[in-house]
Each structure stands twice: as structure tokens, then as C-alpha cells.
């Protein structure tokens, strides 16, 4: 520490030079990092951004020497306070970990069988010469610092007794325990809801100023990069393809890959002028040339027929518990939800976890039965149909799921899987099915000869395309896309969204697009419904919701979204809060809601009195 | 929510622009290929095949039928391994017992009984257990609870105890042993089948099939069942080994097969009384045969487990 | 927590009742109770007298109630061979079996756990691979055959250890124990080793699997990133997480060892409950069989109950789950 202080302010805190990391896989050494070099100055934040497999996490693990020594090799220099970390004896390196360099991961990284107090005390005592009682006192002070309410009483709680956001705060508190010079944050907010993420990012920024530390922030989210970092390094397949000032990179990316990546990132607010959804521009990863510019999707006119009509839909789940397994509560997953969708239109359901958006989709699809309410598909009440008619109606709407891995049967070829619904509905013979499969594979951007392959031979994005093809074989009018692009890397996500928009204009498809991602929703929707605790709190045309949000929750949600524009940073503050749970007592009676029409078709729920 | 890599997950899959009509490999082909990767498991498979063949073709491979008293020569009693027969003609490779019975022949004939008891009981138990487990997962509710309670109850008692109990009531006999083994084993299949079915049925491909209007029967037989098979195959393999071992134990204790149909366990038991006087071979060689069989089965089962569940590899 | 305990207790009692019904039905429906309860040498008049006396002409449900009533009072009939109350005969043999079982489980744990830990932490080393291959062998070897081989090598060929019996015993709490004398240990060694081999392999494989599962977890990486010593990471963070399932397994396996002692005791002429039950089955001493089954059911139900409670106490996720989830 003395050494570090002696450094002049201008010299970098951490200098990484020609970092090369290789892994031994099945006996062969494979390079996963190629000569990565960068520097972090004092009190600076450097973001390392990239898609999966880019080597961004390996970079951090290499710096910390946390990779398994038997199967990994790290070369190059990692200069920290003048010393090369890669050459330190392992005992000294251990003292640096958690001491001068602290690290946080996703919030699930606390050991489930120990209390958070145990974690804090052991870290404090490992690095600082404290008695157990002193360490406990210090732990309480740290929890206070990261704004955990009634810190002293929570020290003996276990990680699972905290919410995700609070767990991440605990990890930050532990990281601060030994006044680190550098904090390495490896995707710390990836699994958190957007409003919680905003609070955590806020806290990190505040603490960075208070503690005068530098941050190495690893993320896949360009919005978070813009929100957090002074400098950015973009990684692709183990290479640092671009490094520079964050503002510079966003304003004028030089590397072709950076350009293609940024082109695939939706930016909140950029759609204000556009009437309908808009395709992402496509930029060649290798050359940086624009292959296809951004283009507007179709806009249905007001006279297009209504395809789906949902009225007062209610879905609740009973919770059984206690010694006798009695009813102890209910999840009010969907409460009096009403909306309709026209032909060729995309309605997005947006909200955070537990808001009931997925349950709404599943209830409409018939995967979950509603407690009350009606769902009309092309004028026919789905709930009242007989088995046969239900199957016929089912053909008219289809669902695409989130997980590209589990949504295809691993033991069926892709062709068989796509043809199966066509054949079981007896829409034609085998030859016809084969032709149709070939046609659909081409439509979703795959080759017809791929029909003979099995799902494991495809990537995540390709599998989502296959799922689309499988849904389309029944010529549906409506597709319910339940977080269908959420698990995909940003550039793949853009491609799949472009495909969905193309299919919409070609086939006049309607989409119910369920997502937690406001920026994507802005890009793809004609209309948007914001859900909170099972209810729609605001619904209207996309431009109205994003341009003139009325409900406090909509505003909060919008202000929490990290915007991929470094010039807009830090203009908004968000108060510390927790997500509320839709679990209610058995005797809970949902209040009667009233809505106010703000402008034509833009309705907002009136607040409780 | 963590992004999935957008590269095909197996190195074998060609790039998107790869060869047209790329030869495709089904999941079962992949299983076979992964299985063959371990030389140990392949050796075990070969050994197992040899053991089965030896048992099947025992009459052709043995110098005498050890249970045809006409072929036994009392003068050849208790010969050490490698001794020639008194009448000449062949060598007692593994020695003889007190009645002049060739041990090598007795082992091959014993193997037939051991293997068939093990395989038959494991198969019937698998059929009964897996059906009940899948049925429980399918109907749910009270029926499921009832079936699973019985399974839990039974599995909380060690197999040997349950088998002892049944045989104490029923008495000896090959059928009774098979019955006892089935009753002992069905519960683990039921638990595995139900657990897998519950996990698989919540997967999105099942829901997708439902959305696509695929009829229930087809969902169960074409989608659910093939995906529930791997753990059942692993379990089935290992249970055959367990059944053989348990049968041998019961026979050794005198509660299993009757003396007229001696399995390996009974051969070992018969040799037990001579062990202290130094005639080791009567217990030793049948034990080796038993050991080789069970080890081979377990190695094969172990490799199946690794192949089907790559996470556990290491 | 107390409510949960009561519920679990009730379940245990229900299991015991269910098992007593099964044993009773086994007695009366599958076998002929007259054969089972009356000595085969009894003449016709004696049989009739006993049938009336035992109430075998009464309805089955009534008979069961009578059977249960007697069983609760510890009256399970007299052994034909020993001419003593069956329960008493069994209880006399119990210390020998318990002694053997405890030592076998202790042995399996003391050897299996460290080896499994090693194999998990250094899974690439040849020693680890060798241990794993060895554990498959330990899994596959039938206990009785191992017992015979141990006798053959150590008792017959080398003559180092006795081939059977309990050896010299000493008295503690009014019971006779072998582990208190040197000669007793000489007699204990082979049967305990025999009984523990299978469990040793099991515990080793479980430990290794647990370590392999826990090591890649985020909380281990996180513990290292906090600069904890490797020793602390292993002994606190890895070990506590794998110990929860392993303690459970050890508990359950203790019951299984008592059951498998049937085999080992027979081979090593160890005068415990296991040898008694096999002898009794062979000479058709039916009261002993029934008493043994009922007793073992009780023992098992209590072992499982204890394991459940310990598991609940060890894992905070389960323990706190009982109170209702706290946020």
C-alpha cells in the first residue's frame, strides 16, 4: 500500500501488458486471450465489454490469478503498483486479493451455508489484524456504508434471506472491507432487474468517489458501459479490438467489430421520430461496411382487424405451506388484464420479474388456466371451445420460448421437429411437409439441407430461428414471444429481431412481445403495456409510453434503463427500493382500478387513494 | 439470463457455411462415440460380451455337464487346478469339488443362472418401476403421493433386508429370488423415472409441443420418453450388477437358489467349508467370475453415466 | 420447527405401524401362522389348544390388534431354540452388532472421506484416478466373497488374525464389548474391514462428487478472490457444503451396515443379531424372525428420523425454510 501511494497520480494503477492466457482442453493448449494490453489510472473506471466467449471474464481472472493452475497458462505482465502480479509468490498474491484488489461477481456468489456476517468477518480478519469483536463492528459499519437497512440485525442472516439487490450490496461491502485500490466487478448486475441494477450502479459510482478507488467493470451491456466507464476496451474472440475513451468509442467507433456491435445496441429514446418498429442496421464484423441500413418495419393501419382480445384476465396460484399443507397465500400473477392486438401489430408486455408478464402470455396460450376473464382469438372465445376446436384455434397462435437450448427436443432432427405439427394436424402429406420445411428454413435464414441435423449442432441464435420456423409451419396469425431474444448475445439478438420484423411485414403477423428490456421493446413495438404486480399500469402507443410516461412506475422503469450514450450519464437518480412481491394473503381482495385516457389509446392506471 | 455463446456447442458441428448436406449425427450415435472414448469402458464392454457369450454357450465350451451325475467321476474329487482327469481326456483347469465336478464347467453353468436372474429381475423391475414412476408423474395428486410414499418407505430399508424378509416368508427357489429382487429394485426405477419425467416435462420443448397442438399421447411417447431414457439406462445397467451381487449373497446365506440350480453365489458357499482347510479354489474362482462380471457391468454403467451427463466428468 | 418435528414424528410412527402390518400379513397370509407360531414337533391336540389360545380362530383385524398389543409389551413369543423370550435373545446379541457397525462406519468415514477429498481436489492426478478405479472395485466386490478372501489371506495363509468369533470381551454398562480388549480388537479387525469396504467406496465417491460439484461454484471462486488461504477455502467453504449430504448418507448407511452385518457375521461367526437371524431362518425359529424384523424396523425408522433432524439442523436453507421464508 505504501508503494502504491508513492506512485505519482499520473502513472497507472494497473498496467496490463501483452496478457496471453491459454487453457488446456482435452490435452491441447488453446489460446483464449491474445496479447491484451491496457491501463487503469487512479480513480478511473475501465469497462471491458464483449459478447460471450470474448475473453472478458478470463481477463479479470488472469489478473487475479484465479484460473486453475493445472489447466491454464498466463503470460505477459500485470503491473500493479509497480509489481508484476504474475511473478509474485502465491502467498503475496493471496494477500493482494481482497486487500488491494477486491472483486465482486454476480450476487449469487455468497456461500449459502454461512451467514453474511461470517463472510465479512473472515475477510476482514484475513487481511486486517482485527479481533472478532472489532471485525463485527467494522462489518456493521460497512453494511451501513452500502445502505443496507438495520445492518446490525442482519449480520447473522444467510444470503438466501436477502433480495438480489441486497446481496449485491453485501458483496460490495465485503469488497470495501480492506480499502481496495482497485475493484474488479465481473457482470455484477447481469441477473438483476433494471431498477435494482440502476441502484447498484449508482451505489458503485458514489462509493468510488468516496473511497477513491479504480474500477475494472466487466459487462456485456453497452448501456452499462456508457453509464459507468471513463475508458472502454472492446473484446472479441480473445482480442482487444478497440480501446479508448468511452465517449470516443460511442461517438466514433474505429474497429469494424465495435461498429457492428454498437449498431446492434438499441438506445432508449432513439425511436422518438419513427412511427413503427425499426430494423437494426447490419454491419459487417470484418470490414465495418454497412450491409443493410436501419429500416422501418410495417405499421398496421387503424382498420386492421383485431386478432386477439383479452378481457379482465385473472390468473392466481395458490401457495400451500405450514404443517398441514393448508392454503397460506396466493400469487396474484395476473390481475384483470385487458388488451387487444390487431393484425400485423406488435404489443409488448414489459415489466420486471414477478410482474406477471410471462404468466399472461402462458395463460393466453392455454399453458396455464385462468381463474376468470376471457381470451378471444379472431373473435372466438378460447376458453369455451371443445378439444377439437381448441386445437384448431391453437394453430392460429404460437409461442416462442426463452431458452434456445431446452425449447427443442434434443432427440429429433430439426426437420422432423418443424414438420411434426404440420403432420399431426394433417395439413398435408410427407412430401408437402418436406417442401414446407425447406421453405421455412430458408425464410428464417437457414439452409434447407440443415433439416437433417440435430439441435446440438446449432448455435443459440440459430435455434431461435428454428423455433420460429416450427411455429410458422401452422401459419399462425399471432406469435407470443416470451423473452425470446433475452438469452442471446447482443448482435445475435439484433439479427433475430430483424428476422421477426421481416416476417411480420411479409406475413402480417401479430406479436405479443414479452420482455424486460425497455430498449428492445422500444425498437420492436407498435404498442406497449407496462405491467406491475400483475396489473397493467399503463398501455398505449409506443411513442406515447416512451415519450410521455404517466404512471410513476413507468417513469421509474424508464429512468432506470442504462442508456447506451455516455453523454446522458448520471442525470437521473433513483431511490433505494426493493421489488414488491405479488404474493398476497388468502383473504386479499384486489382493489378496483380505474384508468384515465391520457391521449387516444394511451391509458394509465389511477393511483390508489 | 447470461447470454449463451452463439457458437455451435460441439466442435464436431461444421460452420454455418460448412459442407452442404453435412452428415448428421443423431444423439445416440453421439452417445456411442463418447462411450468409445474410454478404453477402460470399451474393455469392460468386451469382457462383458465375452462373459455373456460364455454363459450362453456354456454347454459347448465345457468338458462336462457338471449336473449330469453320469459324467462325474468321484475319483476326481478335490483335485487342484490344472490336474488331469483320472479317465484322461481333459484337464480340470480350475480344479474339482468333492464329487469330482469340474469347477470351470460349474462356473459357466452358474454364470447362466446368475446372469439370467440378474437380467430378468432388473428388466421386470425396470418395466414395473419405470411405468409406475412415469404414471405417478403423469397423474400427479394423491395417486402420485401414494406411490412415492411407498417408494420412499421401501428405499429407506436396505435391499438385503427387504430381500431377506421376503425370502423368509416365501422360502427358497429361483422364482422367489427373482420376485424378491424385483420387489427390492422397482422402487429405485420408480423414483428415477418420476424425477426425470418431472424435470423433462417442465422443459420448454414439451410446452412447445403442447402449443403446437401435438396430441398428448404423442408428446409422451415421442418427446418425453426418449428424453427420460438415459438415466434409466444408467440405472438399469448398474442394477443388473446389484441384482447379481444380491442374488449371490442370498444364495451364499442359503436363502437363494436351491442346490439343484447352483448360481455363482452357491458355488462360493459350497466352497466355504473347505476354505479353512486350504482348498481355496472352490470359493476363489467362482468369486473371480462374479467379480469380473460385476466390475465389467459397473464400468459400463459408469461410462454411460458420464456420457449422458457430461457435467459430472472429470 | 416444533410443529415440523411433531409432523415428522407422526410419520415415523405411521411407518412403524405400516411395517408391523406388513410383517403381520406376511405371517398370516403368505405363510401359515400355525406353522410359523407353533413348533413343528407339536402334536395335533397341542396345535388345537395353541390355536385357540393364540386366538387364530378370531378375525384377522382382531388378531392384528392382539399381536400389536403383545408386541408393544415386548412379548413376541419364545424362541424354539433358546427357549427364551425372542426379544430378549435378540437384545442380548445387539451390542455385538452395534459395536461392529459403529467401527465399520467409523473406519469407512475416516478412510473414505480424506481419500474422496483428495480425489476431488486433485482429480487429474494418477493417484486420484487409481483411487476411483479402486472404488469401482470396492463397489463391485460382493461383501461375502471379500470376507472369505480376508479369511483366506489373513487367517489361513498368513495366520495373523483369527478367522471368527468375538474374542475376549470386557464389561461396560453391564454389557460385553470386544473393543475394550486387545484380543477383541484382533477379532474385530477383519469383520469391520469387510463390512466397511463397500461403504468406504461409497463415501469416497460421494465426497469426490461433492468436491467436484462445489469447486466450480461461484462462492468458491469468490472465497479465493477475497484472498482467503487455500486451506480455509477447502476446510470451511468446500467441506461444509459437501458435509451436509455426506452426514446424511453416513447416517443412512449406518442402518445399511446393520443390515449387511447379516453377511459378515455369518462368515466371521460373529455372535450378533445378523448371525442369529440367519441361523434362525435356517432352523425356522420363527418368533426370532418376527422379533428381528420388528426390531429392525424400529431401529431404521429412528435412524431415518435422526438423519432428517440432523440434515435440517445443518442446512440453513432448509432450517429457515421451516419458519416460512424470511425476506
mmCIF file with all atom_site columns, C-alpha atoms in Angstrom, chain A residues 26 52 220 237 362 365 367 391 394 398-399 401-404 406-412 416 420-421 424-425 447 449-450 452-454 456-463 470 474 487 489 492 516, chain B residues 1-10 13-28 30 37 203-205 207-215 218 222-223 226-227 230 308:
data_model
loop_
_atom_site.group_PDB
_atom_site.id
_atom_site.type_symbol
_atom_site.label_atom_id
_atom_site.label_alt_id
_atom_site.label_comp_id
_atom_site.label_asym_id
_atom_site.label_entity_id
_atom_site.label_seq_id
_atom_site.pdbx_PDB_ins_code
_atom_site.Cartn_x
_atom_site.Cartn_y
_atom_site.Cartn_z
_atom_site.occupancy
_atom_site.B_iso_or_equiv
_atom_site.pdbx_formal_charge
_atom_site.auth_seq_id
_atom_site.auth_comp_id
_atom_site.auth_asym_id
_atom_site.auth_atom_id
_atom_site.pdbx_PDB_model_num
ATOM 1  C CA . UNK A 1 26  ? -8.547  -32.294 -23.851 1.00 0.00 ? 26  UNK A CA 1
ATOM 2  C CA . UNK A 1 52  ? -19.885 -14.397 -24.661 1.00 0.00 ? 52  UNK A CA 1
ATOM 3  C CA . UNK A 1 220 ? -21.802 -7.450  -21.958 1.00 0.00 ? 220 UNK A CA 1
ATOM 4  C CA . UNK A 1 237 ? -12.639 -13.722 -29.532 1.00 0.00 ? 237 UNK A CA 1
ATOM 5  C CA . UNK A 1 362 ? -48.871 -18.527 -20.882 1.00 0.00 ? 362 UNK A CA 1
ATOM 6  C CA . UNK A 1 365 ? -51.622 -19.695 -24.874 1.00 0.00 ? 365 UNK A CA 1
ATOM 7  C CA . UNK A 1 367 ? -50.455 -23.419 -20.794 1.00 0.00 ? 367 UNK A CA 1
ATOM 8  C CA . UNK A 1 391 ? -56.613 -27.410 -31.276 1.00 0.00 ? 391 UNK A CA 1
ATOM 9  C CA . UNK A 1 394 ? -54.231 -23.128 -31.105 1.00 0.00 ? 394 UNK A CA 1
ATOM 10 C CA . UNK A 1 398 ? -47.932 -19.888 -31.360 1.00 0.00 ? 398 UNK A CA 1
ATOM 11 C CA . UNK A 1 399 ? -45.330 -19.323 -28.720 1.00 0.00 ? 399 UNK A CA 1
ATOM 12 C CA . UNK A 1 401 ? -39.751 -19.538 -25.588 1.00 0.00 ? 401 UNK A CA 1
ATOM 13 C CA . UNK A 1 402 ? -36.740 -18.027 -23.918 1.00 0.00 ? 402 UNK A CA 1
ATOM 14 C CA . UNK A 1 403 ? -34.240 -20.847 -23.681 1.00 0.00 ? 403 UNK A CA 1
ATOM 15 C CA . UNK A 1 404 ? -32.838 -21.803 -27.069 1.00 0.00 ? 404 UNK A CA 1
ATOM 16 C CA . UNK A 1 406 ? -34.378 -26.562 -23.994 1.00 0.00 ? 406 UNK A CA 1
ATOM 17 C CA . UNK A 1 407 ? -37.043 -25.435 -26.440 1.00 0.00 ? 407 UNK A CA 1
ATOM 18 C CA . UNK A 1 408 ? -36.019 -28.039 -28.998 1.00 0.00 ? 408 UNK A CA 1
ATOM 19 C CA . UNK A 1 409 ? -36.165 -31.787 -28.420 1.00 0.00 ? 409 UNK A CA 1
ATOM 20 C CA . UNK A 1 410 ? -32.553 -32.954 -28.490 1.00 0.00 ? 410 UNK A CA 1
ATOM 21 C CA . UNK A 1 411 ? -33.527 -36.332 -29.907 1.00 0.00 ? 411 UNK A CA 1
ATOM 22 C CA . UNK A 1 412 ? -35.304 -35.129 -33.024 1.00 0.00 ? 412 UNK A CA 1
ATOM 23 C CA . UNK A 1 416 ? -38.751 -33.641 -38.019 1.00 0.00 ? 416 UNK A CA 1
ATOM 24 C CA . UNK A 1 420 ? -44.286 -32.550 -36.715 1.00 0.00 ? 420 UNK A CA 1
ATOM 25 C CA . UNK A 1 421 ? -47.111 -30.035 -36.125 1.00 0.00 ? 421 UNK A CA 1
ATOM 26 C CA . UNK A 1 424 ? -50.168 -34.172 -36.645 1.00 0.00 ? 424 UNK A CA 1
ATOM 27 C CA . UNK A 1 425 ? -52.662 -31.548 -37.768 1.00 0.00 ? 425 UNK A CA 1
ATOM 28 C CA . UNK A 1 447 ? -30.285 -23.667 -45.361 1.00 0.00 ? 447 UNK A CA 1
ATOM 29 C CA . UNK A 1 449 ? -30.285 -29.090 -46.038 1.00 0.00 ? 449 UNK A CA 1
ATOM 30 C CA . UNK A 1 450 ? -29.928 -28.330 -42.344 1.00 0.00 ? 450 UNK A CA 1
ATOM 31 C CA . UNK A 1 452 ? -31.312 -33.402 -41.193 1.00 0.00 ? 452 UNK A CA 1
ATOM 32 C CA . UNK A 1 453 ? -29.283 -32.039 -38.315 1.00 0.00 ? 453 UNK A CA 1
ATOM 33 C CA . UNK A 1 454 ? -29.903 -32.258 -34.633 1.00 0.00 ? 454 UNK A CA 1
ATOM 34 C CA . UNK A 1 456 ? -26.949 -29.587 -30.691 1.00 0.00 ? 456 UNK A CA 1
ATOM 35 C CA . UNK A 1 457 ? -25.319 -28.725 -33.997 1.00 0.00 ? 457 UNK A CA 1
ATOM 36 C CA . UNK A 1 458 ? -26.806 -25.234 -33.950 1.00 0.00 ? 458 UNK A CA 1
ATOM 37 C CA . UNK A 1 459 ? -25.971 -22.064 -32.058 1.00 0.00 ? 459 UNK A CA 1
ATOM 38 C CA . UNK A 1 460 ? -28.408 -20.266 -29.759 1.00 0.00 ? 460 UNK A CA 1
ATOM 39 C CA . UNK A 1 461 ? -29.466 -17.751 -32.395 1.00 0.00 ? 461 UNK A CA 1
ATOM 40 C CA . UNK A 1 462 ? -29.960 -20.473 -34.991 1.00 0.00 ? 462 UNK A CA 1
ATOM 41 C CA . UNK A 1 463 ? -32.096 -22.439 -32.577 1.00 0.00 ? 463 UNK A CA 1
ATOM 42 C CA . UNK A 1 470 ? -41.535 -24.519 -36.264 1.00 0.00 ? 470 UNK A CA 1
ATOM 43 C CA . UNK A 1 474 ? -49.010 -23.811 -38.880 1.00 0.00 ? 474 UNK A CA 1
ATOM 44 C CA . UNK A 1 487 ? -30.745 -15.092 -23.701 1.00 0.00 ? 487 UNK A CA 1
ATOM 45 C CA . UNK A 1 489 ? -25.826 -12.055 -27.367 1.00 0.00 ? 489 UNK A CA 1
ATOM 46 C CA . UNK A 1 492 ? -27.439 -12.208 -32.474 1.00 0.00 ? 492 UNK A CA 1
ATOM 47 C CA . UNK A 1 516 ? -37.939 -6.994  -19.527 1.00 0.00 ? 516 UNK A CA 1
ATOM 48 C CA . UNK B 2 1   ? -30.152 -14.548 -18.328 1.00 0.00 ? 1   UNK B CA 1
ATOM 49 C CA . UNK B 2 2   ? -26.466 -14.980 -19.052 1.00 0.00 ? 2   UNK B CA 1
ATOM 50 C CA . UNK B 2 3   ? -26.031 -14.877 -22.790 1.00 0.00 ? 3   UNK B CA 1
ATOM 51 C CA . UNK B 2 4   ? -25.429 -18.203 -24.462 1.00 0.00 ? 4   UNK B CA 1
ATOM 52 C CA . UNK B 2 5   ? -22.464 -18.378 -26.755 1.00 0.00 ? 5   UNK B CA 1
ATOM 53 C CA . UNK B 2 6   ? -23.516 -18.157 -30.331 1.00 0.00 ? 6   UNK B CA 1
ATOM 54 C CA . UNK B 2 7   ? -21.186 -20.853 -31.474 1.00 0.00 ? 7   UNK B CA 1
ATOM 55 C CA . UNK B 2 8   ? -22.432 -24.362 -32.015 1.00 0.00 ? 8   UNK B CA 1
ATOM 56 C CA . UNK B 2 9   ? -21.651 -26.101 -28.755 1.00 0.00 ? 9   UNK B CA 1
ATOM 57 C CA . UNK B 2 10  ? -19.886 -29.122 -30.161 1.00 0.00 ? 10  UNK B CA 1
ATOM 58 C CA . UNK B 2 13  ? -20.609 -29.337 -35.923 1.00 0.00 ? 13  UNK B CA 1
ATOM 59 C CA . UNK B 2 14  ? -19.447 -27.632 -39.057 1.00 0.00 ? 14  UNK B CA 1
ATOM 60 C CA . UNK B 2 15  ? -19.550 -23.880 -39.511 1.00 0.00 ? 15  UNK B CA 1
ATOM 61 C CA . UNK B 2 16  ? -22.715 -22.350 -40.865 1.00 0.00 ? 16  UNK B CA 1
ATOM 62 C CA . UNK B 2 17  ? -21.282 -22.257 -44.330 1.00 0.00 ? 17  UNK B CA 1
ATOM 63 C CA . UNK B 2 18  ? -19.977 -25.775 -43.940 1.00 0.00 ? 18  UNK B CA 1
ATOM 64 C CA . UNK B 2 19  ? -20.382 -28.662 -46.336 1.00 0.00 ? 19  UNK B CA 1
ATOM 65 C CA . UNK B 2 20  ? -23.851 -28.903 -47.785 1.00 0.00 ? 20  UNK B CA 1
ATOM 66 C CA . UNK B 2 21  ? -25.852 -31.832 -46.575 1.00 0.00 ? 21  UNK B CA 1
ATOM 67 C CA . UNK B 2 22  ? -23.360 -32.244 -43.756 1.00 0.00 ? 22  UNK B CA 1
ATOM 68 C CA . UNK B 2 23  ? -23.503 -35.771 -42.431 1.00 0.00 ? 23  UNK B CA 1
ATOM 69 C CA . UNK B 2 24  ? -25.631 -35.511 -39.361 1.00 0.00 ? 24  UNK B CA 1
ATOM 70 C CA . UNK B 2 25  ? -25.089 -37.411 -36.166 1.00 0.00 ? 25  UNK B CA 1
ATOM 71 C CA . UNK B 2 26  ? -28.029 -38.348 -34.030 1.00 0.00 ? 26  UNK B CA 1
ATOM 72 C CA . UNK B 2 27  ? -27.875 -38.205 -30.263 1.00 0.00 ? 27  UNK B CA 1
ATOM 73 C CA . UNK B 2 28  ? -27.498 -41.974 -29.977 1.00 0.00 ? 28  UNK B CA 1
ATOM 74 C CA . UNK B 2 30  ? -23.016 -39.358 -30.267 1.00 0.00 ? 30  UNK B CA 1
ATOM 75 C CA . UNK B 2 37  ? -13.671 -42.680 -25.974 1.00 0.00 ? 37  UNK B CA 1
ATOM 76 C CA . UNK B 2 203 ? -38.835 -28.177 -20.201 1.00 0.00 ? 203 UNK B CA 1
ATOM 77 C CA . UNK B 2 204 ? -39.768 -25.833 -22.946 1.00 0.00 ? 204 UNK B CA 1
ATOM 78 C CA . UNK B 2 205 ? -39.763 -28.362 -25.782 1.00 0.00 ? 205 UNK B CA 1
ATOM 79 C CA . UNK B 2 207 ? -44.568 -26.943 -23.694 1.00 0.00 ? 207 UNK B CA 1
ATOM 80 C CA . UNK B 2 208 ? -43.750 -26.038 -27.269 1.00 0.00 ? 208 UNK B CA 1
ATOM 81 C CA . UNK B 2 209 ? -45.154 -29.371 -28.458 1.00 0.00 ? 209 UNK B CA 1
ATOM 82 C CA . UNK B 2 210 ? -48.261 -28.687 -26.424 1.00 0.00 ? 210 UNK B CA 1
ATOM 83 C CA . UNK B 2 211 ? -48.629 -25.237 -28.013 1.00 0.00 ? 211 UNK B CA 1
ATOM 84 C CA . UNK B 2 212 ? -48.191 -26.758 -31.445 1.00 0.00 ? 212 UNK B CA 1
ATOM 85 C CA . UNK B 2 213 ? -51.186 -28.957 -30.828 1.00 0.00 ? 213 UNK B CA 1
ATOM 86 C CA . UNK B 2 214 ? -49.246 -32.218 -30.696 1.00 0.00 ? 214 UNK B CA 1
ATOM 87 C CA . UNK B 2 215 ? -51.577 -34.802 -29.131 1.00 0.00 ? 215 UNK B CA 1
ATOM 88 C CA . UNK B 2 218 ? -47.504 -38.384 -28.978 1.00 0.00 ? 218 UNK B CA 1
ATOM 89 C CA . UNK B 2 222 ? -42.241 -39.303 -28.885 1.00 0.00 ? 222 UNK B CA 1
ATOM 90 C CA . UNK B 2 223 ? -40.943 -36.433 -26.780 1.00 0.00 ? 223 UNK B CA 1
ATOM 91 C CA . UNK B 2 226 ? -36.897 -40.793 -25.259 1.00 0.00 ? 226 UNK B CA 1
ATOM 92 C CA . UNK B 2 227 ? -35.577 -37.973 -23.108 1.00 0.00 ? 227 UNK B CA 1
ATOM 93 C CA . UNK B 2 230 ? -30.726 -42.020 -20.343 1.00 0.00 ? 230 UNK B CA 1
ATOM 94 C CA . UNK B 2 308 ? -25.228 -38.951 -20.559 1.00 0.00 ? 308 UNK B CA 1
#
